[in-house]
Short mmCIF file of C-alpha atoms and ligand atoms in Angstrom, two decimals:
data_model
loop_
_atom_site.label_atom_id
_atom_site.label_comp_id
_atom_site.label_asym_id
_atom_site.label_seq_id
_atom_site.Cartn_x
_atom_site.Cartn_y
_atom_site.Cartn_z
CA UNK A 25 112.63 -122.38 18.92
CA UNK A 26 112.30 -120.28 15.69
CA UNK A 27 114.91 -118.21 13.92
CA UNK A 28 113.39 -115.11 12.20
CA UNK A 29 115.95 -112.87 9.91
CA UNK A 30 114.86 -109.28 9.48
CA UNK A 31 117.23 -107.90 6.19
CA UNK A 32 117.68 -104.34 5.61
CA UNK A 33 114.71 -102.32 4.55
CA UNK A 34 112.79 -104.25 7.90
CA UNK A 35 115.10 -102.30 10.06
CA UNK A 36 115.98 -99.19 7.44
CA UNK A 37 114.35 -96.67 10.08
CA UNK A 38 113.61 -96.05 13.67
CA UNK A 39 109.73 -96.93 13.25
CA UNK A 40 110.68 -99.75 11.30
CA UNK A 41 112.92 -101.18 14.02
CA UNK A 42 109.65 -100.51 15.94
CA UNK A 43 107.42 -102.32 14.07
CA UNK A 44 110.34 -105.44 13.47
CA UNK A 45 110.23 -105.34 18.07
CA UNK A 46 106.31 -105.06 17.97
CA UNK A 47 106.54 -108.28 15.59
CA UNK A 48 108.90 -110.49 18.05
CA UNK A 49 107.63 -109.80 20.96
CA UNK A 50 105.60 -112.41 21.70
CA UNK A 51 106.48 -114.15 24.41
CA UNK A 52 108.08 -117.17 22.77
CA UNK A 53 111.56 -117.14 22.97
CA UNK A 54 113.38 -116.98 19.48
CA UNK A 55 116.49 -115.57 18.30
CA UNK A 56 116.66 -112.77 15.79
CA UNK A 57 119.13 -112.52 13.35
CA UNK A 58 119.50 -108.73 11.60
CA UNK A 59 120.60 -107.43 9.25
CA UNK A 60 122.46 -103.69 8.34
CA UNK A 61 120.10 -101.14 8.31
CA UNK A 62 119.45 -100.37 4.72
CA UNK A 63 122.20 -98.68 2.81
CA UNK A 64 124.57 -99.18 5.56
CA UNK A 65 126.61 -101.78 3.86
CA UNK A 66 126.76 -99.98 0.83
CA UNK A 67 127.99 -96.87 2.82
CA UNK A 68 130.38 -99.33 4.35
CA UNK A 69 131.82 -100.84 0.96
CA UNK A 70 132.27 -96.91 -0.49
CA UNK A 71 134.34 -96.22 2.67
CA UNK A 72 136.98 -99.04 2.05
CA UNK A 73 136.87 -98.21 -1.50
CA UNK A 74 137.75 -94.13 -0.73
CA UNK A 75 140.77 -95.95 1.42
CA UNK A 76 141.88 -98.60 -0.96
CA UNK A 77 142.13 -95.53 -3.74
CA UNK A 78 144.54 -93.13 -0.75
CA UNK A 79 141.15 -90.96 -1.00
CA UNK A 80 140.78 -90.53 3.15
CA UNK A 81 138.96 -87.29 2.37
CA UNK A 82 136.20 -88.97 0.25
CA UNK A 83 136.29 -91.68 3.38
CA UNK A 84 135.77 -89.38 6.06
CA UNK A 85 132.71 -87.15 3.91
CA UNK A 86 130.86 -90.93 3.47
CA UNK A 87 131.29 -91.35 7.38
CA UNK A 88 130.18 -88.25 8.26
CA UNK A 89 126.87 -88.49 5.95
CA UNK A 90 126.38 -92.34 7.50
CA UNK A 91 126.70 -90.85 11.09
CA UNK A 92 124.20 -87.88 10.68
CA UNK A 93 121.68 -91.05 9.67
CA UNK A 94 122.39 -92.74 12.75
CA UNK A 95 121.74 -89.72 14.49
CA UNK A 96 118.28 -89.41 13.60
CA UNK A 97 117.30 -92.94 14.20
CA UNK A 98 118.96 -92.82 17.77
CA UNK A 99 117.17 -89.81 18.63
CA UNK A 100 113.67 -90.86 16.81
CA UNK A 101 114.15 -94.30 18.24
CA UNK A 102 114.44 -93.82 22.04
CA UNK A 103 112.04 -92.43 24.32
CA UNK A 104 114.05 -92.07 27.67
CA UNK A 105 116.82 -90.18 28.06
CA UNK A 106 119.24 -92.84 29.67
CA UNK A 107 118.61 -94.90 25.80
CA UNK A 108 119.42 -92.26 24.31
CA UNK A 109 122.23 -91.57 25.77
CA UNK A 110 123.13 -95.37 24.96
CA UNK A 111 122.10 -95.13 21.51
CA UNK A 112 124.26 -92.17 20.87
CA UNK A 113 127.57 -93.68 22.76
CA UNK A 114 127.00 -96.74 20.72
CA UNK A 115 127.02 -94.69 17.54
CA UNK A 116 129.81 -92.62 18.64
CA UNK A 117 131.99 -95.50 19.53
CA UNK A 118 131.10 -97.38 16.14
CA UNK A 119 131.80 -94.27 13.92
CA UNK A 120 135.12 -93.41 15.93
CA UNK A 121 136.38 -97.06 14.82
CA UNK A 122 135.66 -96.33 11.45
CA UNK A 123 137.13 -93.07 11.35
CA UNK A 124 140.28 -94.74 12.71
CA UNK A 125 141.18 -96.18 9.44
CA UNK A 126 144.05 -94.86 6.85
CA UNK A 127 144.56 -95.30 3.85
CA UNK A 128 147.76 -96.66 4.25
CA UNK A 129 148.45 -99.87 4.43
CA UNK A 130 144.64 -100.43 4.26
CA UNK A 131 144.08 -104.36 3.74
CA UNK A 132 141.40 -106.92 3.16
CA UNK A 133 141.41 -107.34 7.02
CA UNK A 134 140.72 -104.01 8.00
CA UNK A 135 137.97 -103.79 4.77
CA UNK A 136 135.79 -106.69 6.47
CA UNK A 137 136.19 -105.07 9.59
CA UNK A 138 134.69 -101.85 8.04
CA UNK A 139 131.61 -104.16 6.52
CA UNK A 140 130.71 -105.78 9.77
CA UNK A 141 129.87 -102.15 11.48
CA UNK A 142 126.36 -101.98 10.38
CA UNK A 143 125.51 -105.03 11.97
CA UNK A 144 126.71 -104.62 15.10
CA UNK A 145 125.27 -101.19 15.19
CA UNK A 146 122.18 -102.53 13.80
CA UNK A 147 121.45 -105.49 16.62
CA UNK A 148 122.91 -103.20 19.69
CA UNK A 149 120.29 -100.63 18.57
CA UNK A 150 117.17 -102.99 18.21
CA UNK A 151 118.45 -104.53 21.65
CA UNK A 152 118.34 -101.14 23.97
CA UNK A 153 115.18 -100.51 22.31
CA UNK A 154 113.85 -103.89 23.53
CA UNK A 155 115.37 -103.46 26.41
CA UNK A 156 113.66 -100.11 27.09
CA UNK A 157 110.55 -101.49 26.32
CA UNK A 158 111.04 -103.90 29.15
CA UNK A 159 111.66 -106.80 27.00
CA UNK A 160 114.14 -109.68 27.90
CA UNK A 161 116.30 -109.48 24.97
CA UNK A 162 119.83 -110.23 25.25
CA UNK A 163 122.99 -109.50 22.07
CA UNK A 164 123.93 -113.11 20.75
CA UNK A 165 127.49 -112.22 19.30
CA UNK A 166 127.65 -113.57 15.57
CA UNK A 167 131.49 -113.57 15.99
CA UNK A 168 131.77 -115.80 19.14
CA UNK A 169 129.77 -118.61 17.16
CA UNK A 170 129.92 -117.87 13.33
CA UNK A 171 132.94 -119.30 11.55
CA UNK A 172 133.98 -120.16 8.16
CA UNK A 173 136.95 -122.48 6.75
CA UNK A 174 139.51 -121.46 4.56
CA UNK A 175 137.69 -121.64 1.42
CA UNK A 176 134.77 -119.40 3.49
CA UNK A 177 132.63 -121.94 3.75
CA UNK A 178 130.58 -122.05 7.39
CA UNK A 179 131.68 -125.20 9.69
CA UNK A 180 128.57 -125.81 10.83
CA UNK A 181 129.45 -128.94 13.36
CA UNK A 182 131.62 -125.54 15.12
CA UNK A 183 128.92 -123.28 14.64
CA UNK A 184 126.27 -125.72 16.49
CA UNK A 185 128.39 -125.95 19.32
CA UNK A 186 129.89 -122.05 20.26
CA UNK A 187 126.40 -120.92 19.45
CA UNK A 188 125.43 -122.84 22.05
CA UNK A 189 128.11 -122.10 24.52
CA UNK A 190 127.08 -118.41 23.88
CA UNK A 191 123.53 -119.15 24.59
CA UNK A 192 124.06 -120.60 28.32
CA UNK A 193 126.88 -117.57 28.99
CA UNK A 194 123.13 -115.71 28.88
CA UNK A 195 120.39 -115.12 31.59
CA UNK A 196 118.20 -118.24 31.41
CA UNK A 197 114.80 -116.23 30.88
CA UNK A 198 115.70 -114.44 27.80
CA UNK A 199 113.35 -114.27 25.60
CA UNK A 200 114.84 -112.58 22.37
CA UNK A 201 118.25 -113.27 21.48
CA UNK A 202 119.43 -110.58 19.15
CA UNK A 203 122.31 -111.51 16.53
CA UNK A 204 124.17 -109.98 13.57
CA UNK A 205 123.57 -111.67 10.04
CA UNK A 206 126.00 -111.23 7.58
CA UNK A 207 129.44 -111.47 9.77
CA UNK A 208 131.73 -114.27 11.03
CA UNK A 209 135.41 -115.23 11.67
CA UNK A 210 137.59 -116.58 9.22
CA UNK A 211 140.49 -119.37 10.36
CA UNK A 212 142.70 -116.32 10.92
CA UNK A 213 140.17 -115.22 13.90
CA UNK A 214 139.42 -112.14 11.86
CA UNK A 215 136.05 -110.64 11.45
CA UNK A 216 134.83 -111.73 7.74
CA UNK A 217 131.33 -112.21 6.44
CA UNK A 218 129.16 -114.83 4.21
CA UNK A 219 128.99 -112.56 1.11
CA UNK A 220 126.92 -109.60 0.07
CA UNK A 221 123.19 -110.52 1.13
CA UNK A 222 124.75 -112.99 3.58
CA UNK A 223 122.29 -112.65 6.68
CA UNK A 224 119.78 -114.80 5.16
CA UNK A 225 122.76 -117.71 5.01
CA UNK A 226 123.59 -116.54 8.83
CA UNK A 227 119.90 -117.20 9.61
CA UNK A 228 119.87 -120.63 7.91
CA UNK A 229 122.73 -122.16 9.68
CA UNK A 230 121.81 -120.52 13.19
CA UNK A 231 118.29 -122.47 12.17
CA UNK A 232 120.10 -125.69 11.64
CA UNK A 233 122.64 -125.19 14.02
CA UNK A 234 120.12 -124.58 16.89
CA UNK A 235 117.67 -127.33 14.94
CA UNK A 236 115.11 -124.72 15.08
CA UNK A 237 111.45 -125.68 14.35
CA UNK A 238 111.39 -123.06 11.66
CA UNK A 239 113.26 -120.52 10.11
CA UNK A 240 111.35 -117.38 9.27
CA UNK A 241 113.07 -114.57 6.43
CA UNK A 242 111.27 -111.33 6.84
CA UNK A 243 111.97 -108.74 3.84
CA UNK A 244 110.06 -105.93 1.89
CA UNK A 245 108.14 -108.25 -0.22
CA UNK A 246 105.21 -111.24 0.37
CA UNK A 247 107.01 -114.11 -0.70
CA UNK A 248 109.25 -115.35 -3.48
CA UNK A 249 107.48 -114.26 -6.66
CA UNK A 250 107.03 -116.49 -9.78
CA UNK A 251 109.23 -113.98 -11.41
CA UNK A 252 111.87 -111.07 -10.75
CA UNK A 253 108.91 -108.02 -9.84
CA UNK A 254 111.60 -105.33 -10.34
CA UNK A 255 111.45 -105.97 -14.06
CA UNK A 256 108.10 -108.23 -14.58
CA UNK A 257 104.93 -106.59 -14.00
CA UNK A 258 102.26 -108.24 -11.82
CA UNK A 259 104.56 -111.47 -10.64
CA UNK A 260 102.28 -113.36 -8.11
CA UNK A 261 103.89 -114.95 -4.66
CA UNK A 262 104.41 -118.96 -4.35
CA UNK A 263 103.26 -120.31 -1.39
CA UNK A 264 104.94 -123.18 -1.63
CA UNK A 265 108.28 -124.42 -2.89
CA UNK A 266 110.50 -127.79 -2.30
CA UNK A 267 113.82 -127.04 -1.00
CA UNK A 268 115.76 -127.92 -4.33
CA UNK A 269 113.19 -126.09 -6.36
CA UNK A 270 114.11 -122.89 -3.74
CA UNK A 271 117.78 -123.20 -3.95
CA UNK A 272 117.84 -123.44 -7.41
CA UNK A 273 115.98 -119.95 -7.86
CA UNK A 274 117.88 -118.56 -5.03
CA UNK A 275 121.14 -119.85 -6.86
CA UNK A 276 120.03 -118.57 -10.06
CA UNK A 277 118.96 -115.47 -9.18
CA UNK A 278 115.88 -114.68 -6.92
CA UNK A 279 117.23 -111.76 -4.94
CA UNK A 280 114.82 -112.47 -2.28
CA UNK A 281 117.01 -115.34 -0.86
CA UNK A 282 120.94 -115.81 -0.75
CA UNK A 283 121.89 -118.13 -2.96
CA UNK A 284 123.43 -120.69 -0.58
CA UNK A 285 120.61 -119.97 2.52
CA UNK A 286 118.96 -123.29 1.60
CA UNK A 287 120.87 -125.87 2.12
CA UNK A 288 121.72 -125.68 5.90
CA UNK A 289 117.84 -125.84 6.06
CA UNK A 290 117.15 -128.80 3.73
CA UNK A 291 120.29 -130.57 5.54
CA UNK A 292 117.81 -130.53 8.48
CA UNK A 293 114.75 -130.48 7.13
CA UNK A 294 113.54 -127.09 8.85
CA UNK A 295 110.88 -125.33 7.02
CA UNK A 296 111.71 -121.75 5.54
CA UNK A 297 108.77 -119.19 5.43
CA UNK A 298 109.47 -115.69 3.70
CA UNK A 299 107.57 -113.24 5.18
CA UNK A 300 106.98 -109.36 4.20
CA UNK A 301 107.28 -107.06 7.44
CA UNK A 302 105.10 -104.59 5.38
CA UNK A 303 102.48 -107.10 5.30
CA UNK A 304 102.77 -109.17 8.28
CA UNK A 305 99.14 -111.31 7.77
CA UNK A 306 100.18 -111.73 3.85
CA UNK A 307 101.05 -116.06 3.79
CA UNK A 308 104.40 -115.48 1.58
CA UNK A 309 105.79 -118.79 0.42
CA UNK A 310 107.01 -122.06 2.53
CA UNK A 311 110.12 -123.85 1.43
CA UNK A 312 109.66 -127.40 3.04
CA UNK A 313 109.51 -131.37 1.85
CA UNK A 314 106.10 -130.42 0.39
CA UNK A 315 105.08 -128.76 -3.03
CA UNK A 316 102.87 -128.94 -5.92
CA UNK A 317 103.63 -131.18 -8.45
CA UNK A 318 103.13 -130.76 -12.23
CA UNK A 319 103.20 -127.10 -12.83
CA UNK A 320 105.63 -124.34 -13.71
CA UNK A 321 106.65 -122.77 -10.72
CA UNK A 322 108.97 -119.45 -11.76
CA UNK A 323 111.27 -117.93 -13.43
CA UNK A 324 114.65 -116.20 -12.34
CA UNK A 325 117.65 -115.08 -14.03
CA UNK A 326 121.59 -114.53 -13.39
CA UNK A 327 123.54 -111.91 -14.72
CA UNK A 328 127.31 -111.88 -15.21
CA UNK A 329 127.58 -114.84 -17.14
CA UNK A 330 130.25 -115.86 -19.52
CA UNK A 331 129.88 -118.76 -21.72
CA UNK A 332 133.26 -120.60 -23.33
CA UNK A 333 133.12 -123.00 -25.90
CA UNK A 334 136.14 -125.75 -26.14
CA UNK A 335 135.89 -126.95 -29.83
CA UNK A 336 137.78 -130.00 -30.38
CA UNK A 337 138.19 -132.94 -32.80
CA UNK A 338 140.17 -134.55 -30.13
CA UNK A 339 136.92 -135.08 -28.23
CA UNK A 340 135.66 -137.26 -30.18
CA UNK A 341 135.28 -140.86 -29.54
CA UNK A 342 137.71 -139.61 -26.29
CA UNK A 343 137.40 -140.50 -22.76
CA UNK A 344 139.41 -137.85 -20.22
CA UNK A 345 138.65 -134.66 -22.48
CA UNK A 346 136.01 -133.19 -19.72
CA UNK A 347 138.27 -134.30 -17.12
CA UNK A 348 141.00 -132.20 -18.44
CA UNK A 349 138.98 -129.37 -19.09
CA UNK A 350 137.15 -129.46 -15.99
CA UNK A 351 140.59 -129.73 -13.98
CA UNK A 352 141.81 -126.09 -15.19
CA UNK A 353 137.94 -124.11 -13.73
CA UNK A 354 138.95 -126.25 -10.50
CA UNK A 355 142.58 -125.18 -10.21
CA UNK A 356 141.48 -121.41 -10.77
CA UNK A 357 138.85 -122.15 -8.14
CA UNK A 358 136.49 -120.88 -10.79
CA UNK A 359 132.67 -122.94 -9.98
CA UNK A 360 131.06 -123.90 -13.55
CA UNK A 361 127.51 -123.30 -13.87
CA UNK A 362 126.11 -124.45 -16.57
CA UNK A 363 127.34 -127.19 -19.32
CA UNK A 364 126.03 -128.67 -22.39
CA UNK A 365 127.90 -131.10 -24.68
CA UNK A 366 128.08 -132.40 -28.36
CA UNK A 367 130.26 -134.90 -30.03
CA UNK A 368 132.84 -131.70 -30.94
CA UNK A 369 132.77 -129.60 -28.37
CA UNK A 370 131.56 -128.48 -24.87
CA UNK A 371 130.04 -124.84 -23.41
CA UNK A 372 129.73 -124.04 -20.11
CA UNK A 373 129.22 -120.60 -18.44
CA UNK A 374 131.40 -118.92 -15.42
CA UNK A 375 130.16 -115.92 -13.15
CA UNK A 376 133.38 -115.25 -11.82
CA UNK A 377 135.93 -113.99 -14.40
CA UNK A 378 138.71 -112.91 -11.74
CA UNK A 379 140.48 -115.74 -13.15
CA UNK A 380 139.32 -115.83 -16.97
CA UNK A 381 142.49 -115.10 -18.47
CA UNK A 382 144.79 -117.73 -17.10
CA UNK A 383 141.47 -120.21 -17.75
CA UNK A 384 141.62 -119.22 -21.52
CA UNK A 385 145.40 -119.56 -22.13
CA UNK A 386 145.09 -123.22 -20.53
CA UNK A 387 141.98 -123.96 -22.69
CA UNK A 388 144.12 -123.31 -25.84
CA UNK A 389 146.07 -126.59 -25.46
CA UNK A 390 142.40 -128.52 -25.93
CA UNK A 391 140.94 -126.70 -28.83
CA UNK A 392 139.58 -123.36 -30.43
CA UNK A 393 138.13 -121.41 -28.02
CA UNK A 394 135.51 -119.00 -28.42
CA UNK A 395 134.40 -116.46 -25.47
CA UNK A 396 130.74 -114.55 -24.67
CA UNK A 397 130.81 -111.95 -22.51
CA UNK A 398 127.34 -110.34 -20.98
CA UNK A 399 125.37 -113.34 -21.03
CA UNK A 400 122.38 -113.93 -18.64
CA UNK A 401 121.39 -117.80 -17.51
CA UNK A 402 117.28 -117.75 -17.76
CA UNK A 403 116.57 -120.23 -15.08
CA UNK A 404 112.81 -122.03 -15.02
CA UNK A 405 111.77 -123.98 -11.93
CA UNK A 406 109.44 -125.94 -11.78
CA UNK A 407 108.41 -130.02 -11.58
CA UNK A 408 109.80 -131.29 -14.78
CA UNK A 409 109.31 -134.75 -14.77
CA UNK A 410 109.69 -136.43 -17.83
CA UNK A 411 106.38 -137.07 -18.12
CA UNK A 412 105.18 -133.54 -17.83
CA UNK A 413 105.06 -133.01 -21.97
CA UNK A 414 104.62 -129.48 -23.43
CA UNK A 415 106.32 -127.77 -20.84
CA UNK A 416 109.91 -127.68 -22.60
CA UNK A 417 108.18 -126.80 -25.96
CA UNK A 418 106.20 -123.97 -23.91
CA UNK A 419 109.59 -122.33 -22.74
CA UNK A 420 110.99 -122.70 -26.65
CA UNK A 421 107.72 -121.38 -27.68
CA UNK A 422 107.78 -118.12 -25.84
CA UNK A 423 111.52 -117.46 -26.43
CA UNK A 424 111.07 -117.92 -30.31
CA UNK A 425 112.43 -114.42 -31.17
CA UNK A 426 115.18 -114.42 -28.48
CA UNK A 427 118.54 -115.71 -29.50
CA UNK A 428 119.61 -118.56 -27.53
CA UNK A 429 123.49 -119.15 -26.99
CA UNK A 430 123.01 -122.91 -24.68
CA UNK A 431 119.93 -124.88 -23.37
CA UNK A 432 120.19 -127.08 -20.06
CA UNK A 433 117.47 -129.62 -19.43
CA UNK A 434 117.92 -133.00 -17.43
CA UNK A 435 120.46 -132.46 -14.68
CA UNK A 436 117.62 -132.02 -12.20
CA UNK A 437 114.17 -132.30 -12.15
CA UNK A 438 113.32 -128.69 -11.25
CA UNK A 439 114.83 -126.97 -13.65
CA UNK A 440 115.46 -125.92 -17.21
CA UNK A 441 118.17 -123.19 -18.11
CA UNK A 442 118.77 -121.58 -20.81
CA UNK A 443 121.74 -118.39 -21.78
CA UNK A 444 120.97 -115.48 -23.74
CA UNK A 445 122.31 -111.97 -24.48
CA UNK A 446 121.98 -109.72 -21.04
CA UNK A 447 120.11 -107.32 -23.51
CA UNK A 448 117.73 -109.88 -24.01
CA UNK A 449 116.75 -110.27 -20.29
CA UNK A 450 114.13 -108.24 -20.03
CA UNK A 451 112.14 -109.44 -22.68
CA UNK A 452 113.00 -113.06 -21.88
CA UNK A 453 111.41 -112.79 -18.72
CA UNK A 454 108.49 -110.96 -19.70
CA UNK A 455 107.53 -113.01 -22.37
CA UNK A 456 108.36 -116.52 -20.25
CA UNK A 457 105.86 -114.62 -17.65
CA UNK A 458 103.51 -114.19 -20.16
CA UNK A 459 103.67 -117.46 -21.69
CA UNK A 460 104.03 -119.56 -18.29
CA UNK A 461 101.61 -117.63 -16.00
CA UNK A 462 98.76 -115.40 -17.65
P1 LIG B 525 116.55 -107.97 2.36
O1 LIG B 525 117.23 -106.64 2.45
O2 LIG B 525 115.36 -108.09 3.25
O3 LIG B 525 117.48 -109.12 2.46
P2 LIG B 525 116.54 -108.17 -0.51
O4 LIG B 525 116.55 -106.83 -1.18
O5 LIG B 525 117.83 -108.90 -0.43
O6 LIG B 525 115.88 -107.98 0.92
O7 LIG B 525 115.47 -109.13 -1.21
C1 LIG B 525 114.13 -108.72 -1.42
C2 LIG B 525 114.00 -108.17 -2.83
O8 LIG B 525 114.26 -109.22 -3.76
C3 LIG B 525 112.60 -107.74 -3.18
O9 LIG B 525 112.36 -106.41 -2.79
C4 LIG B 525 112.55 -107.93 -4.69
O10 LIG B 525 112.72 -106.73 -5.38
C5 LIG B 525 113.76 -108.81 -5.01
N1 LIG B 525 113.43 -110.01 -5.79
C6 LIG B 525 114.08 -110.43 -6.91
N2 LIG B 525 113.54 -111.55 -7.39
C7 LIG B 525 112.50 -111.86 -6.58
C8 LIG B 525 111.53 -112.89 -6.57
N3 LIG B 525 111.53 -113.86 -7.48
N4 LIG B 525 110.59 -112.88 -5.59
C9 LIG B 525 110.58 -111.93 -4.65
N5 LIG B 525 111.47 -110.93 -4.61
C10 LIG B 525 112.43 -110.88 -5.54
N1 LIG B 526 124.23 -106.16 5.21
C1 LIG B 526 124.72 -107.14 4.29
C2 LIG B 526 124.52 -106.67 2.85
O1 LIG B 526 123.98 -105.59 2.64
C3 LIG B 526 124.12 -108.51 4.50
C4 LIG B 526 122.64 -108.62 4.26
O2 LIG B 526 121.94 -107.61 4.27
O3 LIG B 526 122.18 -109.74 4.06
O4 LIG B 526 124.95 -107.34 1.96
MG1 LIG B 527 118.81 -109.98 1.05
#
C-alpha cells in the first residue's frame, strides 16, 4: 500500500481539495495523510499567542477571520445539501472549541490542542467530500495511533501496532484512509504534534509503520531543487537522491521536506517520491538506495545558527576536554550541529539558544569564550568521495569574497558545510549555484 502526504497549499482551497480527491482516487487502496489547509496553522499559533498575552479580544477577531475562510470552502466545496450541512456542523463544532479557550490559565496543553484543529478540520472535510463523491474513504484518527516519548520523539514499534488496530476497527473495502499529519499524543495522553512542518514526518512513519511500498510527498513544487528557489533563480529539480544525501538537505534546510521525515523511511528502505500537485505528470525527485555518483548534487542552508568558540590551552595534548564540553550542550538538551577542532580550541554551532545562557556561564570554567550570533550553516550535498578532487576547491572558489566563520568536510560523505554571516546567505547561495550548476 502507498502513503501519499498532501501539505498545505495541496489542500489551501475547495478546488484544490478537489483536485488532491481527483488525484487518489484510483482504485488502489492507500492512506492519505493531510495536512492544515494553508495558513491554518499559522492562524492557529496567533490564537494561542492573543491568549498567552490575556489578549482574548485579539483571539476571538483571528477566529472569526479563520471561520469566515472555512465558510467559503464548505459552501464552494459541497454540492448536495446534506454535505453541506455536514461541512458547516463540522466547522461550527471545530470553531466553538476554539472559541472556548481563556486566557486564563491558558497552558502548553490547551496551545497544542489549539494547533491540532486544522487538521482535523482539514481530513473530516476532504473525507465528506469523498464520501459524497461516492468514494470509500474512511477518517484514520492520527491520535489513536500517533505517539511520541517524553523527549517527543515518535515510538514507532507503538505506532506500527495502534495504527493497525485502527485500520481493522474500519470497513474492510475502504479504499482511502484519510489521516491528520502533523498531530499525536504525548506520554501524558494529550494531543501534541511532531513540530512545525511535521506532516511530512507523520507520513514517513505511517509509511514505515504500515511498511508501505512507497511513500509519496505531494507539495507546490516538482521536486527537491538543487537549491533554495525562493532566493536562487532558475534551481532545477533532482530526480534522484540517496536517503542520507536527502536527510542531510532536509536537516540543513530544504523546506520542501521536514528535517527528520527521512529516517523512518531509510530505516525501512521505502522509497520517497516528492511530487508537485500543480504538476501531477512532472517526475520530481526519488529518495531511495539509488543515486548518481560523482557529482554535486545541491545546496541548502540553515538559519538561526550560533557558533561558540571554547579557546583553551588546557586542550592541548588533553584527553576528556570534548567530553567535558560536550557534556554541558547535552545537559541543556541543546543538539550541536556542526564542530570543527584545532590543537587550541573547538567551534561548534547551536540552533536552539533557549538555553544559551546557562551553556555560556558553564563554558567559562574551560576557556575564553567567544559567541556569533546570526550565522547561517551553507550545507553542500553531494557524493564527496575522497577521490572526487576539485570539488572542495570549487566550493572555496565560489565563496572567495564571502567571509567564512567554520568549514566542515569529512564527517560524511555527502556533505560539506560551511558558516557564514546570515547577511551573506543570499549571495552564498547564488554564487555556489552559479559556480556548481550553470
Ligand atoms: P507543504 O506545505 O506542502 O509541506 P512546504 O512549504 O513545507 O510545503 O515546502 C515546499 C516549499 O519548500 C516550496 O514551495 C519551496 O519554496 C520550498 N523549498 C525550499 N528549499 C527547497 C528546495 N531545495 N527544493 C524544493 N523546494 C524548496
Ligand atoms: N500544519 C502544520 C504546519 O503548518 C504541519 C504541516 O503542515 O506539515 O506546520
Ligand atoms: Mg512542509
Amino acid at each position: 500500500m502507498k502513503v501519499l502526504k498532501f501539505g498545505g497549499t495541496s489542500v489551501g482551497s475547495a478546488q484544490r481539495i478537489k483536485n488532491v480527491a481527483a488525484l487518489v482516487r484510483d482504485g488502489e487502496q492507500k492512506i492519505v495523510v493531510l495536512s492544515a489547509m494553508s495558513g491554518t496553522t499559522n492562524s492557529l499559533v496567533e490564537i494561542s499567542k492573543a491568549l498567552y498575552n490575556n489578549d482574548e479580544k485579539a483571539a476571538a477577531e483571528v477566529i472569526s477571520n479563520l471561520y469566515q475562510k472555512y465558510v467559503i470552502v464548505v459552501d464552494e466545496l459541497y454540492s448536495n445539501d446534506q454535505s453541506k450541512q455536514k461541512g458547516h456542523l463540522l466547522i461550527t463544532n471545530h470553531f466553538n472549541y476554539l472559541k472556548s479557550f481563556k486566557a486564563a490559565d491558558f497552558s502548553v496543553a490547551d496551545e497544542k490542542a489549539i494547533l491540532a484543529q486544522g487538521e482535523l478540520i482539514s481530513t473530516a472535510l476532504m473525507h465528506y467530500y469523498l464520501e459524497e463523491q461516492g468514494v470509500k474513504s474512511a477518517l484514520l484518527p492520527a491520535l489513536n495511533y500517533m505517539v511520541i516519548d517524553e523527549d517527543g520523539e515518535p515510538i514507532l514499534s507503538n505506532i506500527e501496532i495502534a495504527i493497525k488496530t485502527e485500520m481493522e476497527k474500519l470497513a474492510a473495502d475502504t479504499e482511502l484512509f484519510i489521516t491528520q499529519g502533523f498531530i499525536c499524543r504525548n506520554p501524558k495522553g494529550e494531543i501534541d504534534n511532531l513540530q512545525r512542518g511535521g506532516s511530512d514526518y507523520s507520513a514517513s512513519l505511517v509509511g514505515a509503520a504500515i511498511l508501505a511500498s512507497e511513500i509519496q510527498i505531494w507539495t507546490d513544487i516538482d521536486g527537491m531543487h538543487n537549491n533554495d528557489p525562493r532566493i536562487v533563480e532558475n534551481t532545477k529539480p533532482i530526480a534522484n537522491l540517496s536517503f542520507d544525501e536527502a536527510a542531510e538537505l532536509a536537516y540543513f534546510g530544504a523546506k520542501i521536506l521536514h528535517p527528520t521525515s527521512v529516517l523512518p523511511a531509510k530505516l525501512r528502505q521505502i522509497p520517497v517520491r516528492l511530487l508537485n500537485t500543480l504538476d501531477p505528470e512532472a517526475y520530481g525527485t526519488c529518495i531511495s538506495t539509488q543515486t548518481e555518483r560523482n557529482k554535486i548534487k545541491a545546496v541548502a542552508a540553515k538559519d538561526g545558527i550560533t557558533a561558540i568558540k571554547i579557546k583553551s590551552g588546557r586542550m592541548l595534548l588533553a584527553y576528556g576536554f570534548l567530553r567535558k564540553v560536550f557534556e554541558i550542550f547535552e545537559q541543556h538538551k541543546t543538539p550541536i550541529d556542526m564542530v570543527t577542532t584545532s590543537e587550541v580550541g573547538v567551534s561548534l554551532t547551536i540552533d536552539n539558544n533557549k538555553n544559551l545562557d546557562k551553556i555560556l556561564e558553564q563554558l567559562n570554567d574551560y576557556g575564553t569564550v567567544t559567541v556569533d550570533t546570526d550565522q547561517v550553516i551553507v550545507c553542500v550535498v553531494g557524493d564527496f568521495s575522497i577521490e572526487n578532487t576539485g570539488f572542495v576547491h570549487n566550493i572555496t572558489h565560489a565563496l572567495a569574497d564571502i567571509p567564512v566563520r567554520m568549514i566542515s568536510y569529512g564527517g560524511s560523505m555527502y556533505n560539506i558545510s560551511v558558516v557564514i554571516n546570515a547577511k551573506d546567505k543570499v549571495k552564498a547561495l547564488n554564487v555556489l549555484s552559479a559556480q556548481l550548476f550553470e
